[in-house]
Amino acid sequence: MLATAQRWFAEGGPHTRAVVRGALQVLARSGDDGARRLLGFAPEVAVRVRDVVIESDHVRAGEPLRIRARLVSAETRRVAVSIDVAIDDFRPVVVSTRHLDALETQDLRLVLPLRSDGSRPGPHKLFVRVNARLDAEVDFTVVM
């Protein structure tokens, strides 16, 4: 599949890019690093998530999770990053895609609705990934 996608990207065509990107996104969500690389989101990119803070240690059930963090690039070139989050190891959700210039730092603010098991009262863990590579974990508690 990846070899075909590479060949089709090289050959081009008016609708090729959209069709191939759709297929690669399915593979990337399933954990295929080769598909991520073809989409431009290399897992080994030197971008880290730092200073992850949940604005409240105790989030009320039904309220969104408000997160602040800093993206720090150690790359010497412009790179694409995809930031996804997961709560309690459930399926990650892509919350932001962006480009960072060489050695750039960007502030990140996210507002996430708590879904299903993530909204039940008690302790939880937030996982933050950059290009599908786990980069930060933060504990928080949901209260009634």
Short mmCIF file of C-alpha atoms in Angstrom, two decimals:
data_model
loop_
_atom_site.label_atom_id
_atom_site.label_comp_id
_atom_site.label_asym_id
_atom_site.label_seq_id
_atom_site.Cartn_x
_atom_site.Cartn_y
_atom_site.Cartn_z
CA MET A 1 0.00 0.00 0.00
CA LEU A 2 2.74 2.51 0.93
CA ALA A 3 4.71 1.86 -2.24
CA THR A 4 1.56 2.46 -4.29
CA ALA A 5 0.83 5.67 -2.36
CA GLN A 6 4.39 6.92 -3.00
CA ARG A 7 4.09 6.13 -6.70
CA TRP A 8 0.72 7.87 -6.98
CA PHE A 9 2.06 10.95 -5.14
CA ALA A 10 4.96 11.07 -7.62
CA GLU A 11 2.68 10.66 -10.65
CA GLY A 12 0.29 13.36 -9.44
CA GLY A 13 -3.09 14.09 -10.96
CA PRO A 14 -5.98 16.40 -10.06
CA HIS A 15 -7.57 14.17 -7.39
CA THR A 16 -4.71 11.85 -6.52
CA ARG A 17 -3.47 13.77 -3.50
CA ALA A 18 -6.90 13.82 -1.81
CA VAL A 19 -7.55 10.13 -2.43
CA VAL A 20 -4.10 9.01 -1.28
CA ARG A 21 -4.18 11.27 1.81
CA GLY A 22 -7.51 9.75 2.87
CA ALA A 23 -6.14 6.23 2.61
CA LEU A 24 -2.93 7.17 4.43
CA GLN A 25 -4.86 8.82 7.27
CA VAL A 26 -6.66 5.54 7.94
CA LEU A 27 -3.32 3.73 8.10
CA ALA A 28 -1.74 6.45 10.24
CA ARG A 29 -4.60 6.25 12.80
CA SER A 30 -3.96 2.51 12.96
CA GLY A 31 -0.33 3.12 13.96
CA ASP A 32 1.52 2.91 10.64
CA ASP A 33 4.67 5.09 10.92
CA GLY A 34 5.33 4.82 7.17
CA ALA A 35 1.93 6.35 6.44
CA ARG A 36 2.65 9.12 8.96
CA ARG A 37 5.94 9.88 7.21
CA LEU A 38 4.24 10.06 3.80
CA LEU A 39 1.70 12.49 5.28
CA GLY A 40 4.61 14.61 6.53
CA PHE A 41 4.36 13.75 10.25
CA ALA A 42 7.56 11.82 11.02
CA PRO A 43 7.46 10.27 14.53
CA GLU A 44 11.16 10.99 15.09
CA VAL A 45 10.76 14.76 14.65
CA ALA A 46 12.63 16.72 17.35
CA VAL A 47 9.60 18.56 18.71
CA ARG A 48 8.60 18.13 22.33
CA VAL A 49 5.60 19.10 24.42
CA ARG A 50 6.71 20.87 27.59
CA ASP A 51 5.04 22.49 30.58
CA VAL A 52 1.71 20.68 30.14
CA VAL A 53 -0.76 22.14 32.62
CA ILE A 54 -4.40 21.33 33.17
CA GLU A 55 -5.96 24.56 34.38
CA SER A 56 -7.71 22.75 37.23
CA ASP A 57 -6.52 19.63 39.07
CA HIS A 58 -10.18 18.84 39.77
CA VAL A 59 -12.36 19.07 36.67
CA ARG A 60 -16.11 19.04 37.23
CA ALA A 61 -18.08 16.32 35.43
CA GLY A 62 -19.59 17.78 32.28
CA GLU A 63 -17.00 20.56 31.99
CA PRO A 64 -14.30 20.58 29.32
CA LEU A 65 -10.66 19.92 30.09
CA ARG A 66 -8.60 23.10 29.57
CA ILE A 67 -4.95 22.47 28.77
CA ARG A 68 -1.95 24.73 28.25
CA ALA A 69 1.37 23.51 26.93
CA ARG A 70 4.41 24.62 25.00
CA LEU A 71 5.68 23.07 21.76
CA VAL A 72 9.46 23.29 21.47
CA SER A 73 11.28 22.48 18.24
CA ALA A 74 14.93 21.45 18.20
CA GLU A 75 14.77 20.99 14.42
CA THR A 76 16.92 23.10 12.09
CA ARG A 77 14.19 23.15 9.45
CA ARG A 78 10.44 23.77 9.25
CA VAL A 79 8.50 20.65 10.30
CA ALA A 80 4.89 19.48 10.41
CA VAL A 81 3.49 18.28 13.72
CA SER A 82 0.27 16.60 14.68
CA ILE A 83 -0.70 16.80 18.35
CA ASP A 84 -3.13 14.24 19.67
CA VAL A 85 -4.45 13.50 23.12
CA ALA A 86 -5.96 10.50 24.81
CA ILE A 87 -7.58 10.13 28.18
CA ASP A 88 -6.95 6.90 30.09
CA ASP A 89 -5.44 5.22 27.00
CA PHE A 90 -8.62 5.48 24.95
CA ARG A 91 -8.32 6.15 21.23
CA PRO A 92 -6.25 9.32 20.64
CA VAL A 93 -7.93 12.35 19.09
CA VAL A 94 -5.95 14.74 16.87
CA VAL A 95 -6.44 18.20 18.37
CA SER A 96 -4.02 20.27 16.31
CA THR A 97 -1.82 20.10 13.24
CA ARG A 98 0.64 22.87 12.51
CA HIS A 99 4.06 23.76 11.21
CA LEU A 100 6.92 24.89 13.41
CA ASP A 101 9.87 26.83 12.03
CA ALA A 102 13.45 25.92 12.94
CA LEU A 103 14.00 26.18 16.72
CA GLU A 104 10.55 27.72 17.21
CA THR A 105 8.50 27.58 20.40
CA GLN A 106 4.70 27.88 20.31
CA ASP A 107 2.18 28.09 23.11
CA LEU A 108 -0.66 25.63 22.82
CA ARG A 109 -4.12 26.03 24.36
CA LEU A 110 -6.66 23.24 24.08
CA VAL A 111 -10.24 22.85 25.26
CA LEU A 112 -11.35 19.21 25.21
CA PRO A 113 -14.84 17.93 25.96
CA LEU A 114 -14.71 14.93 28.25
CA ARG A 115 -16.42 11.96 26.62
CA SER A 116 -17.71 8.65 27.97
CA ASP A 117 -15.37 7.12 30.57
CA GLY A 118 -13.21 10.26 30.72
CA SER A 119 -16.10 12.11 32.37
CA ARG A 120 -16.70 9.65 35.20
CA PRO A 121 -15.68 10.91 38.64
CA GLY A 122 -12.26 9.85 39.89
CA PRO A 123 -8.62 9.95 38.84
CA HIS A 124 -7.67 10.03 35.15
CA LYS A 125 -4.55 10.41 33.04
CA LEU A 126 -4.08 12.64 30.00
CA PHE A 127 -1.60 11.47 27.34
CA VAL A 128 -0.19 13.99 24.84
CA ARG A 129 1.51 12.75 21.67
CA VAL A 130 3.51 14.53 18.95
CA ASN A 131 3.33 12.75 15.59
CA ALA A 132 2.01 9.71 17.49
CA ARG A 133 5.02 9.59 19.85
CA LEU A 134 4.05 9.78 23.53
CA ASP A 135 5.53 12.96 24.91
CA ALA A 136 3.68 13.88 28.13
CA GLU A 137 1.40 12.40 30.78
CA VAL A 138 -0.62 14.43 33.27
CA ASP A 139 -2.87 13.25 36.09
CA PHE A 140 -6.19 14.95 36.85
CA THR A 141 -9.37 14.21 38.78
CA VAL A 142 -13.00 14.55 37.73
CA VAL A 143 -15.34 15.57 40.55
CA MET A 144 -19.14 15.85 40.72
#
